[in-house]
Every structure is written in C-alpha cells, then in structure tokens.
C-alpha cells in the first residue's frame, strides 16, 4: 500500500498532474484465466464495479497459461498487494497458489473454477466464489423436459431422443457436471436418451459451430436436440443450424445453453435458442471482490452473501426461457 502511494505521488510530481484520486481501501490483485471469454468478461466488469470507492483492484489476463498466472501471483505478492482473487487457468493449481499466498500472509479468493477440496486441506485463508455446477445441468435438462413434454411429436417413433452435446473445457467442474446432470434430469423425467456425439468445444463459439457443422453432415435430421455447456457454444451450434436451413419454415431444433449472456438473450428473443440458465456474473463478481476485501480486513460484518463450510460462497443459477428472459435483459 505504502509503495503504491509513493508511486502515485511520484507520478504526480513527474507528470505534474494536479488532481489524482489516491487509492481507497486495500489493494487487490485479480487474475482472470483469459480475458477472451464472454462470461468471464461479465465477471471481470462486475469485479471492477464492486471495487469502485472501496478497493484498488488490478485485474490481469493470465492468457490461458498457468505458468503466466503463477508469475502474476508472485508479482502481486512481491509488490505487497493486500489480497488476491484468482480465476485459475487449471483448477488443480490452487494448492500451489495457496502455498504462496499463505507464506505471504494474505487471503486468496478463487472464483469460477473450483479448487479440488482434497488438495486444500492444508490451507486456511482461502475462499471460493462460484455456482453449483450440477444445478445448472439439472436446469438445462429441465428446459428440454418441458419442451419434449409440450411437443411429444418432436420425439422419434421409437421413443429415443438422440442428442449431441458441446462440452466446455475438460476438467472444468462446470463442463463435467453440466454434462452429467442435464442428461440425468431428462432420464429421471422418464425419457430415453441416446448420445450421437459428445465432444469439447472449449467454451468457444467458433469451435461450437465447427463441431455442429460436422455433426449435421454426419447425422443430419437424426439429431433431436443440442445441449451446450455454455451459451457461446450454443450460439455457434445455432449458426451451423441456420446454415442448414433450420429456424425457417417451421424447421426447428431445440438448443440449450448456460450463462444467459446478452447475445444468448437476443437468440431467445429471435426464437433460435430454446433456453439457457443464468450464470450470475454480476453477483459472482461482486461476491469475489467483497469477500477478498472482507478477508483482508478480517471483518465479515455486512458481507452480503452466506459463507458455507468456512470457504464457499454459492451464487444460485436460474432457468431462463422465452417466458421470463425479459427479466434478465
Ligand atoms: C461459463 C463459461 C465460461 C467458463 C470459464 C463457466 O462457468 O459457463 O461460459 O467459459 O465458466 O471458466
């Protein structure tokens, strides 16, 4: 903090600036696994907004490289930051990061990529802000349960619903659990499912479009629905479907995503995306910043979210369909 103040003062002297607002509150170093991610951009903006007037947050891009992120954490520690908030590139790297922050005596709040609980038992001063991945899987499955219940004619005569699935990054809790729980929800509702193709598109819209284009070429109208672990991949799939004449002249394909990003809400409005699940970037970002500040101050009074099992803040998901999407715009 002192170092930062003297740097700001030096800047004032060198540049002859007449008014510079000095940082209020603690200095927080924030690493985002990569800036080029639609959902994380929402979280990043929410962190900056929550920091206004209460903390000095420096947010850096880890460029999807764990080695780069480790260097950034060391830099924050060496520069005397009061606390860090980390969106890990690789969630199995959290123990290594916690070794560094505990040695420096500062708190770390992980967000969006959940530490592996068994790897964290040696550490105290860490938290995780995220959402229960299985909940989002169940909700995206429920959107399809509602669709096939309302449209039994969309189920093939043999009673088997054939799906393709675009998954997020392997190893990410959201990719793994959304994939499992969405199908489980449909099966629990009594439907019979068959996977035509399941593959990762790394949360990425272009990869989603490419995979869907290949699947349409391979399976054509055998595909009954598309499940995507996030909206960007769902939107990529919709582009591929549009190129094959879907969403015109009564040719429909139920596609579900997760996140409720602005472009996904647009797609819901135009009637191409069947539904999505709100992954609440605004509250996840705010909770991350406020929790880091509270942990730095050792004072959690007024912290507006519940802390579960001493470490976890869970932000709820919400189902978003044509019935309620205007509430989220
Ligand atoms: C979101 C994805 C995002 C990923 C980044 C997930 O929770 O649904 O859109 O790419 O987090 O880690």
mmCIF file with all atom_site columns, N, CA and C in Angstrom, residues 12 17 22 45 51 72 77 84-85 94 133 175 192 223 228 234 242 292 312:
data_model
loop_
_atom_site.group_PDB
_atom_site.id
_atom_site.type_symbol
_atom_site.label_atom_id
_atom_site.label_alt_id
_atom_site.label_comp_id
_atom_site.label_asym_id
_atom_site.label_entity_id
_atom_site.label_seq_id
_atom_site.pdbx_PDB_ins_code
_atom_site.Cartn_x
_atom_site.Cartn_y
_atom_site.Cartn_z
_atom_site.occupancy
_atom_site.B_iso_or_equiv
_atom_site.pdbx_formal_charge
_atom_site.auth_seq_id
_atom_site.auth_comp_id
_atom_site.auth_asym_id
_atom_site.auth_atom_id
_atom_site.pdbx_PDB_model_num
ATOM 1  N N  . UNK A 1 12  ? 2.540   12.011  -9.762  1.00 0.00 ? 12  UNK A N  1
ATOM 2  C CA . UNK A 1 12  ? 2.000   13.370  -9.675  1.00 0.00 ? 12  UNK A CA 1
ATOM 3  C C  . UNK A 1 12  ? 3.126   14.373  -9.917  1.00 0.00 ? 12  UNK A C  1
ATOM 4  N N  . UNK A 1 17  ? 0.615   16.274  -12.586 1.00 0.00 ? 17  UNK A N  1
ATOM 5  C CA . UNK A 1 17  ? -0.847  16.164  -12.523 1.00 0.00 ? 17  UNK A CA 1
ATOM 6  C C  . UNK A 1 17  ? -1.363  16.970  -11.343 1.00 0.00 ? 17  UNK A C  1
ATOM 7  N N  . UNK A 1 22  ? -6.286  9.324   -4.801  1.00 0.00 ? 22  UNK A N  1
ATOM 8  C CA . UNK A 1 22  ? -5.476  8.265   -4.212  1.00 0.00 ? 22  UNK A CA 1
ATOM 9  C C  . UNK A 1 22  ? -6.354  7.054   -3.910  1.00 0.00 ? 22  UNK A C  1
ATOM 10 N N  . UNK A 1 45  ? -16.047 -7.299  -15.309 1.00 0.00 ? 45  UNK A N  1
ATOM 11 C CA . UNK A 1 45  ? -16.675 -5.977  -15.209 1.00 0.00 ? 45  UNK A CA 1
ATOM 12 C C  . UNK A 1 45  ? -17.351 -5.801  -13.851 1.00 0.00 ? 45  UNK A C  1
ATOM 13 N N  . UNK A 1 51  ? -15.431 -2.759  -6.962  1.00 0.00 ? 51  UNK A N  1
ATOM 14 C CA . UNK A 1 51  ? -14.238 -2.192  -6.300  1.00 0.00 ? 51  UNK A CA 1
ATOM 15 C C  . UNK A 1 51  ? -14.321 -0.677  -6.167  1.00 0.00 ? 51  UNK A C  1
ATOM 16 N N  . UNK A 1 72  ? 2.170   -14.070 -12.198 1.00 0.00 ? 72  UNK A N  1
ATOM 17 C CA . UNK A 1 72  ? 1.360   -12.901 -11.806 1.00 0.00 ? 72  UNK A CA 1
ATOM 18 C C  . UNK A 1 72  ? 1.081   -12.905 -10.308 1.00 0.00 ? 72  UNK A C  1
ATOM 19 N N  . UNK A 1 77  ? 2.280   -10.692 -4.877  1.00 0.00 ? 77  UNK A N  1
ATOM 20 C CA . UNK A 1 77  ? 2.820   -10.906 -3.526  1.00 0.00 ? 77  UNK A CA 1
ATOM 21 C C  . UNK A 1 77  ? 4.044   -10.012 -3.320  1.00 0.00 ? 77  UNK A C  1
ATOM 22 N N  . UNK A 1 84  ? -5.504  -11.360 -2.967  1.00 0.00 ? 84  UNK A N  1
ATOM 23 C CA . UNK A 1 84  ? -5.640  -11.697 -4.388  1.00 0.00 ? 84  UNK A CA 1
ATOM 24 C C  . UNK A 1 84  ? -6.935  -12.470 -4.627  1.00 0.00 ? 84  UNK A C  1
ATOM 25 N N  . UNK A 1 85  ? -7.452  -12.327 -5.840  1.00 0.00 ? 85  UNK A N  1
ATOM 26 C CA . UNK A 1 85  ? -8.622  -13.094 -6.275  1.00 0.00 ? 85  UNK A CA 1
ATOM 27 C C  . UNK A 1 85  ? -8.221  -13.774 -7.579  1.00 0.00 ? 85  UNK A C  1
ATOM 28 N N  . UNK A 1 94  ? -4.507  -24.747 -7.556  1.00 0.00 ? 94  UNK A N  1
ATOM 29 C CA . UNK A 1 94  ? -4.848  -23.874 -6.416  1.00 0.00 ? 94  UNK A CA 1
ATOM 30 C C  . UNK A 1 94  ? -3.948  -24.107 -5.199  1.00 0.00 ? 94  UNK A C  1
ATOM 31 N N  . UNK A 1 133 ? -22.439 -26.356 -10.016 1.00 0.00 ? 133 UNK A N  1
ATOM 32 C CA . UNK A 1 133 ? -22.484 -26.771 -11.418 1.00 0.00 ? 133 UNK A CA 1
ATOM 33 C C  . UNK A 1 133 ? -23.624 -27.754 -11.694 1.00 0.00 ? 133 UNK A C  1
ATOM 34 N N  . UNK A 1 175 ? -18.132 -28.055 -16.857 1.00 0.00 ? 175 UNK A N  1
ATOM 35 C CA . UNK A 1 175 ? -18.262 -28.904 -18.051 1.00 0.00 ? 175 UNK A CA 1
ATOM 36 C C  . UNK A 1 175 ? -18.684 -30.311 -17.626 1.00 0.00 ? 175 UNK A C  1
ATOM 37 N N  . UNK A 1 192 ? -35.980 -41.579 -22.745 1.00 0.00 ? 192 UNK A N  1
ATOM 38 C CA . UNK A 1 192 ? -34.854 -42.435 -23.127 1.00 0.00 ? 192 UNK A CA 1
ATOM 39 C C  . UNK A 1 192 ? -33.961 -41.631 -24.069 1.00 0.00 ? 192 UNK A C  1
ATOM 40 N N  . UNK A 1 223 ? -30.642 -35.874 -35.454 1.00 0.00 ? 223 UNK A N  1
ATOM 41 C CA . UNK A 1 223 ? -30.409 -35.116 -34.205 1.00 0.00 ? 223 UNK A CA 1
ATOM 42 C C  . UNK A 1 223 ? -31.737 -34.514 -33.719 1.00 0.00 ? 223 UNK A C  1
ATOM 43 N N  . UNK A 1 228 ? -25.560 -27.614 -24.904 1.00 0.00 ? 228 UNK A N  1
ATOM 44 C CA . UNK A 1 228 ? -24.244 -26.976 -24.877 1.00 0.00 ? 228 UNK A CA 1
ATOM 45 C C  . UNK A 1 228 ? -23.952 -26.562 -23.441 1.00 0.00 ? 228 UNK A C  1
ATOM 46 N N  . UNK A 1 234 ? -23.524 -22.828 -27.709 1.00 0.00 ? 234 UNK A N  1
ATOM 47 C CA . UNK A 1 234 ? -24.899 -22.973 -28.214 1.00 0.00 ? 234 UNK A CA 1
ATOM 48 C C  . UNK A 1 234 ? -25.123 -22.039 -29.403 1.00 0.00 ? 234 UNK A C  1
ATOM 49 N N  . UNK A 1 242 ? -28.488 -22.746 -38.720 1.00 0.00 ? 242 UNK A N  1
ATOM 50 C CA . UNK A 1 242 ? -29.075 -21.766 -39.657 1.00 0.00 ? 242 UNK A CA 1
ATOM 51 C C  . UNK A 1 242 ? -28.550 -22.032 -41.071 1.00 0.00 ? 242 UNK A C  1
ATOM 52 N N  . UNK A 1 292 ? -12.929 -10.743 -0.872  1.00 0.00 ? 292 UNK A N  1
ATOM 53 C CA . UNK A 1 292 ? -11.476 -10.503 -0.758  1.00 0.00 ? 292 UNK A CA 1
ATOM 54 C C  . UNK A 1 292 ? -11.225 -9.330  0.201   1.00 0.00 ? 292 UNK A C  1
ATOM 55 N N  . UNK A 1 312 ? -16.871 -21.373 1.205   1.00 0.00 ? 312 UNK A N  1
ATOM 56 C CA . UNK A 1 312 ? -17.608 -21.308 -0.066  1.00 0.00 ? 312 UNK A CA 1
ATOM 57 C C  . UNK A 1 312 ? -18.742 -20.291 -0.085  1.00 0.00 ? 312 UNK A C  1
#
